[in-house]
Short mmCIF file of C-alpha atoms and ligand atoms in Angstrom, two decimals:
data_model
loop_
_atom_site.label_atom_id
_atom_site.label_comp_id
_atom_site.label_asym_id
_atom_site.label_seq_id
_atom_site.Cartn_x
_atom_site.Cartn_y
_atom_site.Cartn_z
CA UNK A 1 -6.58 -35.23 8.30
CA UNK A 2 -8.86 -35.80 5.31
CA UNK A 3 -12.22 -34.06 5.03
CA UNK A 4 -14.95 -34.45 2.41
CA UNK A 5 -17.38 -31.54 2.01
CA UNK A 6 -20.29 -33.05 0.13
CA UNK A 7 -23.82 -32.33 -0.98
CA UNK A 8 -23.21 -28.78 -2.23
CA UNK A 9 -26.13 -27.77 -4.43
CA UNK A 10 -23.82 -25.21 -6.01
CA UNK A 11 -20.07 -25.50 -5.66
CA UNK A 12 -18.22 -22.40 -6.88
CA UNK A 13 -14.61 -23.41 -7.57
CA UNK A 14 -13.41 -20.17 -9.25
CA UNK A 15 -10.90 -22.52 -10.88
CA UNK A 16 -9.11 -22.38 -14.16
CA UNK A 17 -7.17 -19.17 -14.49
CA UNK A 18 -3.63 -18.17 -13.51
CA UNK A 19 -3.91 -14.41 -13.28
CA UNK A 20 -6.78 -12.25 -11.98
CA UNK A 21 -10.08 -12.48 -13.85
CA UNK A 22 -10.83 -9.70 -16.28
CA UNK A 23 -13.67 -8.64 -18.56
CA UNK A 24 -16.30 -11.26 -19.29
CA UNK A 25 -14.24 -13.91 -17.47
CA UNK A 26 -14.86 -12.11 -14.18
CA UNK A 27 -18.30 -13.71 -14.08
CA UNK A 28 -17.06 -17.29 -14.56
CA UNK A 29 -17.40 -18.95 -11.19
CA UNK A 30 -16.58 -22.55 -12.12
CA UNK A 31 -20.05 -23.52 -10.96
CA UNK A 32 -20.69 -27.23 -10.34
CA UNK A 33 -24.18 -28.45 -9.52
CA UNK A 34 -24.05 -31.12 -6.81
CA UNK A 35 -20.40 -30.68 -6.00
CA UNK A 36 -17.95 -31.94 -3.42
CA UNK A 37 -14.53 -30.90 -2.13
CA UNK A 38 -11.89 -33.27 -0.81
CA UNK A 39 -9.35 -31.75 1.58
CA UNK A 40 -6.17 -33.30 2.96
CA UNK A 41 -3.67 -31.73 5.38
CA UNK A 42 -5.20 -28.29 4.91
CA UNK A 43 -5.16 -28.32 1.13
CA UNK A 44 -7.68 -28.98 -1.59
CA UNK A 45 -7.17 -32.39 -3.23
CA UNK A 46 -10.15 -32.15 -5.58
CA UNK A 47 -13.18 -29.90 -6.09
CA UNK A 48 -15.80 -30.81 -8.66
CA UNK A 49 -18.81 -33.02 -9.41
CA UNK A 50 -19.74 -35.20 -6.42
CA UNK A 51 -19.61 -38.40 -8.49
CA UNK A 52 -15.97 -37.79 -9.40
CA UNK A 53 -14.71 -36.46 -6.07
CA UNK A 54 -16.48 -39.10 -3.96
CA UNK A 55 -15.01 -41.88 -6.14
CA UNK A 56 -11.45 -40.89 -5.16
CA UNK A 57 -9.71 -43.46 -2.92
CA UNK A 58 -9.34 -41.07 0.05
CA UNK A 59 -12.96 -39.94 -0.03
CA UNK A 60 -14.31 -43.10 1.64
CA UNK A 61 -12.05 -42.65 4.66
CA UNK A 62 -12.59 -38.91 4.99
CA UNK A 63 -14.43 -37.17 7.77
CA UNK A 64 -17.65 -35.88 6.21
CA UNK A 65 -19.18 -32.42 6.27
CA UNK A 66 -22.69 -32.39 4.82
CA UNK A 67 -23.41 -29.07 3.11
CA UNK A 68 -27.13 -30.09 3.00
CA UNK A 69 -27.88 -28.52 -0.36
CA UNK A 70 -26.16 -25.21 0.36
CA UNK A 71 -23.65 -23.16 -1.63
CA UNK A 72 -19.97 -23.96 -1.08
CA UNK A 73 -17.35 -21.46 -2.27
CA UNK A 74 -13.86 -20.15 -1.46
CA UNK A 75 -13.53 -17.93 1.62
CA UNK A 76 -13.50 -14.19 1.00
CA UNK A 77 -10.12 -12.49 0.65
CA UNK A 78 -10.38 -9.04 2.24
CA UNK A 79 -7.38 -7.37 0.62
CA UNK A 80 -7.73 -3.88 2.17
CA UNK A 81 -8.32 -3.33 5.88
CA UNK A 82 -7.13 -1.10 8.69
CA UNK A 83 -7.68 -3.99 11.09
CA UNK A 84 -5.88 -2.66 14.15
CA UNK A 85 -7.26 0.69 15.28
CA UNK A 86 -7.99 0.42 19.03
CA UNK A 87 -11.58 1.71 19.15
CA UNK A 88 -14.57 2.80 17.07
CA UNK A 89 -15.18 6.54 16.52
CA UNK A 90 -18.81 6.84 17.50
CA UNK A 91 -18.77 10.56 18.29
CA UNK A 92 -17.43 11.29 14.78
CA UNK A 93 -20.24 9.19 13.33
CA UNK A 94 -22.92 11.15 15.19
CA UNK A 95 -21.34 14.49 14.28
CA UNK A 96 -21.21 13.54 10.59
CA UNK A 97 -24.85 12.47 10.68
CA UNK A 98 -25.68 15.91 12.07
CA UNK A 99 -23.91 17.50 9.12
CA UNK A 100 -20.39 18.20 10.41
CA UNK A 101 -17.59 18.04 7.86
CA UNK A 102 -14.12 16.54 8.12
CA UNK A 103 -12.50 19.76 9.42
CA UNK A 104 -15.19 20.32 12.05
CA UNK A 105 -14.84 16.74 13.29
CA UNK A 106 -11.05 17.17 13.49
CA UNK A 107 -11.44 20.46 15.43
CA UNK A 108 -13.70 18.67 17.92
CA UNK A 109 -10.88 16.21 18.60
CA UNK A 110 -12.04 13.46 16.26
CA UNK A 111 -10.91 12.19 12.88
CA UNK A 112 -7.97 10.05 11.94
CA UNK A 113 -5.56 11.76 14.36
CA UNK A 114 -7.82 10.81 17.26
CA UNK A 115 -7.32 7.16 16.26
CA UNK A 116 -3.57 7.85 16.14
CA UNK A 117 -3.74 9.09 19.75
CA UNK A 118 -5.74 6.03 20.82
CA UNK A 119 -3.42 3.57 19.10
CA UNK A 120 -0.29 5.23 20.48
CA UNK A 121 -1.61 5.10 24.02
CA UNK A 122 -3.00 1.54 23.82
CA UNK A 123 -0.93 -1.37 25.07
CA UNK A 124 0.16 -4.09 22.65
CA UNK A 125 -2.18 -6.43 24.48
CA UNK A 126 -5.16 -4.10 23.94
CA UNK A 127 -4.40 -3.72 20.25
CA UNK A 128 -4.00 -7.45 19.84
CA UNK A 129 -7.33 -8.12 21.58
CA UNK A 130 -9.11 -5.57 19.38
CA UNK A 131 -7.57 -7.05 16.22
CA UNK A 132 -8.44 -10.57 17.32
CA UNK A 133 -12.06 -9.66 18.02
CA UNK A 134 -12.41 -8.06 14.58
CA UNK A 135 -10.85 -11.11 12.92
CA UNK A 136 -13.33 -13.35 14.72
CA UNK A 137 -16.17 -11.28 13.29
CA UNK A 138 -14.59 -11.50 9.84
CA UNK A 139 -14.32 -15.28 10.08
CA UNK A 140 -17.97 -15.51 11.08
CA UNK A 141 -18.81 -13.52 7.99
CA UNK A 142 -16.77 -15.75 5.73
CA UNK A 143 -13.44 -13.98 5.35
CA UNK A 144 -10.48 -16.35 5.45
CA UNK A 145 -7.63 -14.04 4.36
CA UNK A 146 -7.20 -10.50 5.68
CA UNK A 147 -4.73 -7.81 4.79
CA UNK A 148 -3.98 -5.41 7.68
CA UNK A 149 -2.37 -1.99 7.34
CA UNK A 150 -0.46 0.00 9.90
CA UNK A 151 -0.83 3.78 9.72
CA UNK A 152 -2.40 4.73 13.08
CA UNK A 153 0.90 4.79 14.94
CA UNK A 154 2.99 6.82 12.50
CA UNK A 155 5.92 6.90 14.93
CA UNK A 156 8.51 4.16 14.70
CA UNK A 157 7.58 2.10 17.75
CA UNK A 158 3.84 2.05 17.24
CA UNK A 159 4.13 1.24 13.55
CA UNK A 160 6.44 -1.68 14.25
CA UNK A 161 4.17 -2.87 17.06
CA UNK A 162 1.07 -2.73 14.84
CA UNK A 163 2.77 -4.71 12.08
CA UNK A 164 4.05 -7.32 14.54
CA UNK A 165 0.54 -7.80 15.89
CA UNK A 166 -0.92 -8.04 12.38
CA UNK A 167 1.61 -10.74 11.53
CA UNK A 168 0.96 -12.64 14.76
CA UNK A 169 -2.77 -12.61 14.03
CA UNK A 170 -2.10 -14.24 10.66
CA UNK A 171 -3.02 -11.20 8.55
CA UNK A 172 -1.02 -10.04 5.52
CA UNK A 173 0.70 -6.91 6.90
CA UNK A 174 1.06 -3.70 4.87
CA UNK A 175 3.16 -0.75 6.02
CA UNK A 176 1.11 2.46 5.71
CA UNK A 177 3.37 4.96 7.45
CA UNK A 178 2.23 7.53 4.87
CA UNK A 179 -1.40 7.50 5.99
CA UNK A 180 -1.53 11.02 7.38
CA UNK A 181 1.10 13.51 8.61
CA UNK A 182 1.46 13.12 12.40
CA UNK A 183 1.19 16.15 14.72
CA UNK A 184 4.96 16.23 15.35
CA UNK A 185 5.46 16.89 11.62
CA UNK A 186 2.42 19.18 11.18
CA UNK A 187 2.77 21.27 8.01
CA UNK A 188 5.91 19.36 7.00
CA UNK A 189 4.58 16.40 5.01
CA UNK A 190 7.66 16.29 2.77
CA UNK A 191 10.01 16.05 5.76
CA UNK A 192 7.85 13.33 7.27
CA UNK A 193 8.07 11.27 4.06
CA UNK A 194 11.85 11.76 4.01
CA UNK A 195 12.07 10.53 7.60
CA UNK A 196 9.94 7.47 6.80
CA UNK A 197 12.15 6.63 3.83
CA UNK A 198 15.35 7.11 5.82
CA UNK A 199 14.50 5.79 9.28
CA UNK A 200 11.33 3.74 9.41
CA UNK A 201 10.93 1.86 6.15
CA UNK A 202 14.41 0.25 6.32
CA UNK A 203 13.59 -1.11 9.79
CA UNK A 204 10.26 -2.51 8.62
CA UNK A 205 12.12 -4.13 5.72
CA UNK A 206 15.01 -5.55 7.71
CA UNK A 207 12.63 -7.12 10.23
CA UNK A 208 10.42 -8.41 7.40
CA UNK A 209 7.34 -7.00 9.14
CA UNK A 210 5.37 -6.10 6.02
CA UNK A 211 4.98 -7.45 2.56
CA UNK A 212 3.62 -4.25 1.04
CA UNK A 213 4.05 -0.50 1.45
CA UNK A 214 1.07 1.78 0.91
CA UNK A 215 0.51 5.56 0.76
CA UNK A 216 -2.61 7.70 0.90
CA UNK A 217 -2.32 10.04 -2.09
CA UNK A 218 -5.10 12.63 -2.05
CA UNK A 219 -5.88 16.21 -1.22
CA UNK A 220 -5.37 16.65 2.52
CA UNK A 221 -3.09 13.58 2.57
CA UNK A 222 0.09 13.16 0.49
CA UNK A 223 0.98 14.71 -2.86
CA UNK A 224 1.94 12.92 -6.02
CA UNK A 225 5.61 13.81 -5.59
CA UNK A 226 5.56 12.54 -1.97
CA UNK A 227 4.01 9.35 -3.28
CA UNK A 228 6.70 8.93 -5.92
CA UNK A 229 9.54 9.36 -3.40
CA UNK A 230 7.93 7.01 -0.89
CA UNK A 231 7.03 4.27 -3.35
CA UNK A 232 10.40 4.36 -5.14
CA UNK A 233 12.13 3.88 -1.78
CA UNK A 234 9.71 1.09 -0.87
CA UNK A 235 10.41 -0.64 -4.17
CA UNK A 236 14.14 -0.36 -3.59
CA UNK A 237 13.68 -2.06 -0.21
CA UNK A 238 11.75 -4.93 -1.76
CA UNK A 239 8.17 -4.08 -0.77
CA UNK A 240 5.26 -4.70 -3.09
CA UNK A 241 3.47 -1.41 -3.71
CA UNK A 242 -0.08 -0.34 -2.96
CA UNK A 243 -1.74 3.06 -3.08
CA UNK A 244 -4.91 4.75 -1.81
CA UNK A 245 -5.74 6.90 -4.84
CA UNK A 246 -8.53 8.97 -6.39
CA UNK A 247 -10.80 8.73 -3.34
CA UNK A 248 -11.77 12.41 -3.10
CA UNK A 249 -9.72 14.02 -5.86
CA UNK A 250 -7.74 12.96 -8.89
CA UNK A 251 -4.05 13.79 -8.40
CA UNK A 252 -2.54 11.29 -10.85
CA UNK A 253 -1.91 8.63 -8.22
CA UNK A 254 -3.38 5.79 -10.24
CA UNK A 255 -1.13 6.46 -13.21
CA UNK A 256 1.89 6.66 -10.91
CA UNK A 257 0.94 3.36 -9.25
CA UNK A 258 0.63 1.69 -12.65
CA UNK A 259 3.93 3.21 -13.83
CA UNK A 260 5.72 1.83 -10.75
CA UNK A 261 4.16 -1.62 -11.14
CA UNK A 262 2.02 -1.49 -7.97
CA UNK A 263 0.20 -4.72 -7.16
CA UNK A 264 -2.99 -2.76 -6.48
CA UNK A 265 -4.43 0.73 -6.44
CA UNK A 266 -7.34 1.12 -4.08
CA UNK A 267 -10.46 3.35 -3.84
CA UNK A 268 -10.77 4.97 -7.34
CA UNK A 269 -14.04 6.78 -6.62
CA UNK A 270 -12.85 9.68 -8.81
CA UNK A 271 -10.97 7.69 -11.43
CA UNK A 272 -11.69 8.89 -14.96
CA UNK A 273 -11.22 7.45 -18.44
CA UNK A 274 -7.44 7.83 -18.35
CA UNK A 275 -7.16 5.94 -15.07
CA UNK A 276 -9.47 3.22 -16.37
CA UNK A 277 -7.32 2.81 -19.49
CA UNK A 278 -4.08 2.82 -17.52
CA UNK A 279 -5.40 0.07 -15.23
CA UNK A 280 -6.81 -1.98 -18.12
CA UNK A 281 -3.43 -2.18 -19.80
CA UNK A 282 -1.54 -3.03 -16.61
CA UNK A 283 -1.13 -5.87 -14.11
CA UNK A 284 -2.23 -3.58 -11.25
CA UNK A 285 -5.45 -4.71 -9.56
CA UNK A 286 -8.18 -2.04 -9.10
CA UNK A 287 -9.47 -2.61 -5.56
CA UNK A 288 -12.87 -1.02 -4.97
CA UNK A 289 -14.15 -0.19 -1.48
CA UNK A 290 -17.85 0.67 -1.73
CA UNK A 291 -18.31 0.37 2.05
CA UNK A 292 -16.53 3.70 2.52
CA UNK A 293 -18.79 5.49 0.04
CA UNK A 294 -21.86 4.02 1.72
CA UNK A 295 -20.86 4.79 5.31
CA UNK A 296 -19.86 8.37 4.48
CA UNK A 297 -23.26 8.86 2.86
CA UNK A 298 -21.70 9.81 -0.48
CA UNK A 299 -22.98 8.96 -3.93
CA UNK A 300 -19.76 8.75 -5.91
CA UNK A 301 -19.03 5.05 -6.29
CA UNK A 302 -15.99 3.86 -8.27
CA UNK A 303 -16.55 3.16 -11.99
CA UNK A 304 -16.72 -0.61 -11.67
CA UNK A 305 -18.51 -1.22 -14.98
CA UNK A 306 -16.08 0.91 -16.98
CA UNK A 307 -13.14 -0.87 -15.33
CA UNK A 308 -14.53 -4.35 -16.00
CA UNK A 309 -15.52 -3.55 -19.57
CA UNK A 310 -12.11 -2.04 -20.33
CA UNK A 311 -10.46 -5.23 -19.04
CA UNK A 312 -9.01 -4.06 -15.72
CA UNK A 313 -8.68 -6.61 -12.90
CA UNK A 314 -11.23 -5.57 -10.26
CA UNK A 315 -11.18 -6.68 -6.61
CA UNK A 316 -13.53 -5.82 -3.74
CA UNK A 317 -12.58 -5.27 -0.09
CA UNK A 318 -14.15 -3.83 3.08
CA UNK A 319 -11.62 -1.05 3.88
CA UNK A 320 -12.54 -1.94 7.48
CA UNK A 321 -11.58 1.15 9.53
CA UNK A 322 -13.14 3.24 12.31
CA UNK A 323 -13.69 6.43 10.28
CA UNK A 324 -15.19 5.56 6.93
CA UNK A 325 -15.98 1.84 6.73
CA UNK A 326 -16.61 0.11 10.04
CA UNK A 327 -17.73 -3.23 8.64
CA UNK A 328 -16.17 -6.69 8.75
CA UNK A 329 -18.75 -8.14 6.38
CA UNK A 330 -17.70 -8.89 2.80
CA UNK A 331 -21.24 -10.07 1.99
CA UNK A 332 -22.48 -6.51 2.52
CA UNK A 333 -19.71 -5.27 0.23
CA UNK A 334 -21.06 -7.66 -2.43
CA UNK A 335 -24.54 -6.15 -2.04
CA UNK A 336 -23.15 -2.63 -2.44
CA UNK A 337 -21.06 -3.70 -5.45
CA UNK A 338 -24.16 -5.09 -7.15
CA UNK A 339 -26.75 -2.46 -6.26
CA UNK A 340 -24.55 0.65 -6.37
CA UNK A 341 -21.89 -0.28 -8.93
CA UNK A 342 -23.95 -2.59 -11.16
CA UNK A 343 -21.64 -5.55 -10.81
CA UNK A 344 -23.36 -8.89 -11.30
CA UNK A 345 -23.44 -11.26 -8.31
CA UNK A 346 -20.97 -13.54 -10.11
CA UNK A 347 -18.57 -10.68 -10.83
CA UNK A 348 -18.76 -9.52 -7.23
CA UNK A 349 -17.95 -13.02 -5.92
CA UNK A 350 -14.91 -13.40 -8.19
CA UNK A 351 -13.73 -9.89 -7.26
CA UNK A 352 -14.02 -10.74 -3.56
CA UNK A 353 -12.18 -14.07 -3.74
CA UNK A 354 -9.69 -14.88 -6.50
CA UNK A 355 -9.04 -11.28 -7.55
CA UNK A 356 -8.60 -10.24 -3.91
CA UNK A 357 -6.00 -12.99 -3.60
CA UNK A 358 -4.17 -11.59 -6.64
CA UNK A 359 -4.28 -8.13 -5.07
CA UNK A 360 -2.19 -9.67 -2.26
CA UNK A 361 0.11 -11.68 -4.52
CA UNK A 362 -1.27 -14.99 -3.21
CA UNK A 363 -3.46 -15.98 -6.15
CA UNK A 364 -1.40 -19.14 -6.49
CA UNK A 365 -2.46 -20.47 -3.09
CA UNK A 366 -5.78 -18.84 -2.12
CA UNK A 367 -8.97 -17.46 -3.63
CA UNK A 368 -10.20 -20.55 -5.46
CA UNK A 369 -10.84 -24.23 -4.78
CA UNK A 370 -8.25 -26.05 -6.88
CA UNK A 371 -5.88 -28.93 -6.13
CA UNK A 372 -2.94 -27.81 -4.01
CA UNK A 373 -4.50 -24.58 -2.84
CA UNK A 374 -5.27 -23.78 0.79
CA UNK A 375 -8.61 -25.31 1.82
CA UNK A 376 -10.25 -22.00 2.74
CA UNK A 377 -13.95 -22.44 2.09
CA UNK A 378 -17.44 -21.49 3.16
CA UNK A 379 -20.75 -23.26 3.47
CA UNK A 380 -23.45 -20.63 3.03
CA UNK A 381 -27.07 -20.92 4.09
CA UNK A 382 -28.38 -20.32 0.53
CA UNK A 383 -29.15 -22.62 -2.38
CA UNK A 384 -28.23 -20.15 -5.15
CA UNK A 385 -25.15 -17.89 -5.01
CA UNK A 386 -27.14 -14.88 -6.21
CA UNK A 387 -28.90 -14.85 -2.84
CA UNK A 388 -25.64 -13.77 -1.17
CA UNK A 389 -25.80 -10.12 -2.32
CA UNK A 390 -29.57 -10.19 -2.86
CA UNK A 391 -30.49 -10.67 0.82
CA UNK A 392 -28.41 -7.68 1.89
CA UNK A 393 -27.22 -7.18 5.45
CA UNK A 394 -27.70 -10.85 6.31
CA UNK A 395 -24.92 -13.18 7.35
CA UNK A 396 -25.38 -16.35 5.27
CA UNK A 397 -22.28 -18.15 6.54
CA UNK A 398 -22.97 -21.48 8.24
CA UNK A 399 -19.38 -22.69 8.32
CA UNK A 400 -15.94 -21.18 7.64
CA UNK A 401 -12.99 -23.48 6.99
CA UNK A 402 -9.44 -22.19 6.95
CA UNK A 403 -6.54 -24.40 5.92
CA UNK A 404 -8.78 -27.43 6.24
CA UNK A 405 -9.96 -26.69 9.80
CA UNK A 406 -13.46 -25.52 10.66
CA UNK A 407 -13.21 -22.25 12.60
CA UNK A 408 -15.20 -22.60 15.83
CA UNK A 409 -17.65 -19.83 16.75
CA UNK A 410 -17.20 -18.85 20.36
ZN1 LIG B 1 -7.93 2.31 3.37
#
């Protein structure tokens, strides 16, 4: 099927670069005034000035979508989510608003281990329905590619089940067995990591259930030496590497991730000058998650400006999860990136599309509107892209197209 999206007041192609965008190039959106996109069999054939695209032989026969003077851009790539987590944690939220800390919430039966209990006791069908509902919300808000981590099962069966569901739902699955130490290994984090490396990770690898392996390296989570053991084993088994690092404390995780050639290191709220430099001179993408800082009511946002100015590749993601960032809306993440981290609207858009795709190793087929790439695009109810973060908390998406098909709202 051939589709022509026409009459875009602003078409953002994000075209023209092989790797992730860095430095001043992060704000280059490939903006075309009065643009059009021609799509065939789920892929972009051409994206550019209407006069050129509409003159192509296929354009006359194509089914038309009239953007009516709106902004057309690539779909968001949400490269860091904990998509499958059974249920929200509303009691934790209320307790935190009343001033309770992490330990008090855990003592009251909440926190991350309460999600582990819920996910372990949920049926596969329930988890799949929850994941599907969240994905539907993401699509409505313009996200066309979603990464989904395990890490709320922790035992072998539930981790495998979570990853299978993530794959079935079309997400990019990441194995996060090293999210938190489960109760059956309480006080024995090192032994837990050993068990993951020996028993679980090889099964995830042999069944090809995840593309990446991820570890939460922080105080109260896993140590730097745990992270080294876990990631070296993951590398040996052929996983791409990711790491949650520098969220609440600086343990050296970012430098380790860079040393091991991780595809991304995520969070970075407490990254300092050394981390910024290490990232700038590496291929590792710095994935920033301002939604978690916002929802936890904290003030310590990651050093986006320092990272961009040093030349690091910066991506933005929701960190969608029930404890610290219960949002499916990348547009809100753009608003936080601009207002709280001083990114420009253009930088935030590139970080949430093409650089997010590179954080998942799919920059060659998603994240921009270029010939041959997947036709994942949005029509937004705005006439200038800067309105997307400016009108915060508003869903501007009129239409989401994935692989050339308009996703129906139901
Ligand atoms: Zn996370």
